[in-house]
Amino acid sequence: MAASRPIERAAILGRVVLAAGGGYAVAALSTALLSVTLPMPRSEAVTTATLLSFAILAGVVVLVFALATLRRAAALVLGAILVLGAGLWLAAGPFVLAGGAS
């Protein structure tokens, strides 16, 4: 088996970091957004959103490793983070995101 080049190792490390960090960020923002917007009692909405976050995290991990380039994967994860963050800001308002009471 041929030894892998340092550039290949760096690309794999980049995908692992992106999958872990970006996947966590997307899952956390999705959980927060769904908790605020699902049309059910708050406790059920939070539970449902939390359960869905595990599937979302797994999907982001698969997506990061399935895309052809690390740059494309990073762009897609960053785009999802921006869209979810904007949606959460619109749904919950800046006061709630800053740590204020609702």
C-alpha atoms as an extended CHARMM CRD file, in Angstrom:
* protein
*
       102  EXT
         1         1  MET       CA              0.0000000000        0.0000000000        0.0000000000  PROA      1               0.0000000000
         2         2  ALA       CA              1.3810000000        3.3660000000       -0.9920000000  PROA      2               0.0000000000
         3         3  ALA       CA              2.0240000000        5.9100000000        1.7060000000  PROA      3               0.0000000000
         4         4  SER       CA             -0.4840000000        8.7400000000        1.6430000000  PROA      4               0.0000000000
         5         5  ARG       CA              0.8040000000       12.1930000000        0.9040000000  PROA      5               0.0000000000
         6         6  PRO       CA              0.5980000000       14.9500000000        3.5040000000  PROA      6               0.0000000000
         7         7  ILE       CA             -1.8650000000       16.8750000000        1.3180000000  PROA      7               0.0000000000
         8         8  GLU       CA             -4.2530000000       13.9160000000        1.3020000000  PROA      8               0.0000000000
         9         9  ARG       CA             -3.9720000000       13.5910000000        5.0520000000  PROA      9               0.0000000000
        10        10  ALA       CA             -4.6900000000       17.3040000000        5.4790000000  PROA      10              0.0000000000
        11        11  ALA       CA             -7.7670000000       17.0070000000        3.2490000000  PROA      11              0.0000000000
        12        12  ILE       CA             -9.0820000000       14.1130000000        5.3070000000  PROA      12              0.0000000000
        13        13  LEU       CA             -8.3790000000       15.9750000000        8.5390000000  PROA      13              0.0000000000
        14        14  GLY       CA            -10.1890000000       19.0070000000        7.1280000000  PROA      14              0.0000000000
        15        15  ARG       CA            -13.2280000000       16.8930000000        6.2960000000  PROA      15              0.0000000000
        16        16  VAL       CA            -13.2440000000       15.3620000000        9.7810000000  PROA      16              0.0000000000
        17        17  VAL       CA            -13.0670000000       18.8000000000       11.4200000000  PROA      17              0.0000000000
        18        18  LEU       CA            -15.7430000000       20.1800000000        9.0710000000  PROA      18              0.0000000000
        19        19  ALA       CA            -18.0090000000       17.1850000000        9.6350000000  PROA      19              0.0000000000
        20        20  ALA       CA            -17.6880000000       17.4240000000       13.4160000000  PROA      20              0.0000000000
        21        21  GLY       CA            -17.8020000000       21.1840000000       13.8680000000  PROA      21              0.0000000000
        22        22  GLY       CA            -20.0350000000       22.0810000000       10.9580000000  PROA      22              0.0000000000
        23        23  GLY       CA            -22.3450000000       19.1650000000       11.6100000000  PROA      23              0.0000000000
        24        24  TYR       CA            -22.7150000000       20.2140000000       15.2210000000  PROA      24              0.0000000000
        25        25  ALA       CA            -23.4330000000       23.8220000000       14.2240000000  PROA      25              0.0000000000
        26        26  VAL       CA            -26.0440000000       22.8280000000       11.6340000000  PROA      26              0.0000000000
        27        27  ALA       CA            -27.6940000000       20.3940000000       14.0530000000  PROA      27              0.0000000000
        28        28  ALA       CA            -27.7350000000       22.9410000000       16.8940000000  PROA      28              0.0000000000
        29        29  LEU       CA            -29.1920000000       25.7050000000       14.7300000000  PROA      29              0.0000000000
        30        30  SER       CA            -31.7550000000       23.2990000000       13.2840000000  PROA      30              0.0000000000
        31        31  THR       CA            -32.7680000000       22.2370000000       16.7740000000  PROA      31              0.0000000000
        32        32  ALA       CA            -33.1770000000       25.8310000000       17.9110000000  PROA      32              0.0000000000
        33        33  LEU       CA            -35.1340000000       26.8250000000       14.8040000000  PROA      33              0.0000000000
        34        34  LEU       CA            -37.4300000000       23.8170000000       14.9500000000  PROA      34              0.0000000000
        35        35  SER       CA            -37.9740000000       24.2890000000       18.6890000000  PROA      35              0.0000000000
        36        36  VAL       CA            -39.2710000000       27.7820000000       18.0200000000  PROA      36              0.0000000000
        37        37  THR       CA            -41.3000000000       27.0880000000       14.8760000000  PROA      37              0.0000000000
        38        38  LEU       CA            -42.9040000000       23.6510000000       15.2900000000  PROA      38              0.0000000000
        39        39  PRO       CA            -46.6560000000       24.0300000000       15.9010000000  PROA      39              0.0000000000
        40        40  MET       CA            -46.9310000000       21.9930000000       19.0950000000  PROA      40              0.0000000000
        41        41  PRO       CA            -46.4460000000       22.5390000000       22.8200000000  PROA      41              0.0000000000
        42        42  ARG       CA            -42.9500000000       23.7760000000       23.6580000000  PROA      42              0.0000000000
        43        43  SER       CA            -41.8080000000       20.6000000000       25.4270000000  PROA      43              0.0000000000
        44        44  GLU       CA            -42.8840000000       18.4030000000       22.5090000000  PROA      44              0.0000000000
        45        45  ALA       CA            -41.3260000000       20.7720000000       19.9800000000  PROA      45              0.0000000000
        46        46  VAL       CA            -37.9880000000       20.6900000000       21.8120000000  PROA      46              0.0000000000
        47        47  THR       CA            -38.0570000000       16.8980000000       22.1010000000  PROA      47              0.0000000000
        48        48  THR       CA            -38.9480000000       16.4610000000       18.4260000000  PROA      48              0.0000000000
        49        49  ALA       CA            -36.2950000000       18.9380000000       17.3110000000  PROA      49              0.0000000000
        50        50  THR       CA            -33.6610000000       17.2520000000       19.4510000000  PROA      50              0.0000000000
        51        51  LEU       CA            -34.4650000000       13.8390000000       18.0260000000  PROA      51              0.0000000000
        52        52  LEU       CA            -34.3030000000       15.2170000000       14.4830000000  PROA      52              0.0000000000
        53        53  SER       CA            -30.9300000000       16.8000000000       15.2170000000  PROA      53              0.0000000000
        54        54  PHE       CA            -29.2580000000       13.3920000000       15.3510000000  PROA      54              0.0000000000
        55        55  ALA       CA            -30.4250000000       12.6170000000       11.8110000000  PROA      55              0.0000000000
        56        56  ILE       CA            -29.3720000000       16.0770000000       10.6560000000  PROA      56              0.0000000000
        57        57  LEU       CA            -25.8940000000       15.6420000000       12.1320000000  PROA      57              0.0000000000
        58        58  ALA       CA            -25.4970000000       12.2540000000       10.4650000000  PROA      58              0.0000000000
        59        59  GLY       CA            -26.6760000000       13.7130000000        7.1570000000  PROA      59              0.0000000000
        60        60  VAL       CA            -24.1380000000       16.5340000000        7.3140000000  PROA      60              0.0000000000
        61        61  VAL       CA            -21.3290000000       14.0700000000        8.0730000000  PROA      61              0.0000000000
        62        62  VAL       CA            -22.2980000000       11.9100000000        5.0970000000  PROA      62              0.0000000000
        63        63  LEU       CA            -22.6210000000       14.9830000000        2.8760000000  PROA      63              0.0000000000
        64        64  VAL       CA            -19.1780000000       16.3250000000        3.8350000000  PROA      64              0.0000000000
        65        65  PHE       CA            -17.5100000000       13.0560000000        2.8950000000  PROA      65              0.0000000000
        66        66  ALA       CA            -19.6390000000       12.5140000000       -0.2250000000  PROA      66              0.0000000000
        67        67  LEU       CA            -18.8830000000       15.7980000000       -1.9570000000  PROA      67              0.0000000000
        68        68  ALA       CA            -15.9830000000       15.9180000000       -4.3790000000  PROA      68              0.0000000000
        69        69  THR       CA            -13.9790000000       18.7110000000       -2.7840000000  PROA      69              0.0000000000
        70        70  LEU       CA            -13.4680000000       20.0630000000        0.7010000000  PROA      70              0.0000000000
        71        71  ARG       CA            -14.1230000000       23.5870000000       -0.5880000000  PROA      71              0.0000000000
        72        72  ARG       CA            -17.5580000000       22.6090000000       -1.8990000000  PROA      72              0.0000000000
        73        73  ALA       CA            -18.4120000000       20.8380000000        1.3580000000  PROA      73              0.0000000000
        74        74  ALA       CA            -17.3130000000       23.8500000000        3.4070000000  PROA      74              0.0000000000
        75        75  ALA       CA            -19.3480000000       26.2060000000        1.2300000000  PROA      75              0.0000000000
        76        76  LEU       CA            -22.4500000000       24.0750000000        1.5950000000  PROA      76              0.0000000000
        77        77  VAL       CA            -22.1010000000       23.7380000000        5.3750000000  PROA      77              0.0000000000
        78        78  LEU       CA            -21.4170000000       27.4660000000        5.7610000000  PROA      78              0.0000000000
        79        79  GLY       CA            -24.4380000000       28.2550000000        3.5720000000  PROA      79              0.0000000000
        80        80  ALA       CA            -26.6460000000       26.0120000000        5.7060000000  PROA      80              0.0000000000
        81        81  ILE       CA            -25.3440000000       27.6920000000        8.8720000000  PROA      81              0.0000000000
        82        82  LEU       CA            -26.0840000000       31.1510000000        7.4760000000  PROA      82              0.0000000000
        83        83  VAL       CA            -29.5890000000       30.2080000000        6.2950000000  PROA      83              0.0000000000
        84        84  LEU       CA            -30.4860000000       28.5090000000        9.5750000000  PROA      84              0.0000000000
        85        85  GLY       CA            -29.0520000000       31.3810000000       11.5990000000  PROA      85              0.0000000000
        86        86  ALA       CA            -31.0500000000       33.9160000000        9.5950000000  PROA      86              0.0000000000
        87        87  GLY       CA            -34.1890000000       31.8160000000        9.9590000000  PROA      87              0.0000000000
        88        88  LEU       CA            -33.6810000000       31.5690000000       13.6930000000  PROA      88              0.0000000000
        89        89  TRP       CA            -33.0680000000       35.3080000000       13.9330000000  PROA      89              0.0000000000
        90        90  LEU       CA            -36.2950000000       35.9790000000       12.0340000000  PROA      90              0.0000000000
        91        91  ALA       CA            -38.3200000000       33.4360000000       14.0070000000  PROA      91              0.0000000000
        92        92  ALA       CA            -37.0380000000       34.1650000000       17.5130000000  PROA      92              0.0000000000
        93        93  GLY       CA            -35.8030000000       37.7090000000       17.1800000000  PROA      93              0.0000000000
        94        94  PRO       CA            -32.4320000000       39.2080000000       18.1030000000  PROA      94              0.0000000000
        95        95  PHE       CA            -33.4340000000       39.6660000000       21.7680000000  PROA      95              0.0000000000
        96        96  VAL       CA            -33.8380000000       35.9250000000       22.3210000000  PROA      96              0.0000000000
        97        97  LEU       CA            -30.6050000000       35.1250000000       20.4660000000  PROA      97              0.0000000000
        98        98  ALA       CA            -28.7100000000       37.5880000000       22.6500000000  PROA      98              0.0000000000
        99        99  GLY       CA            -29.7320000000       35.6460000000       25.7480000000  PROA      99              0.0000000000
       100       100  GLY       CA            -32.7830000000       37.6460000000       26.7890000000  PROA      100             0.0000000000
       101       101  ALA       CA            -35.9580000000       36.1170000000       28.1600000000  PROA      101             0.0000000000
       102       102  SER       CA            -38.8640000000       35.5360000000       25.8090000000  PROA      102             0.0000000000
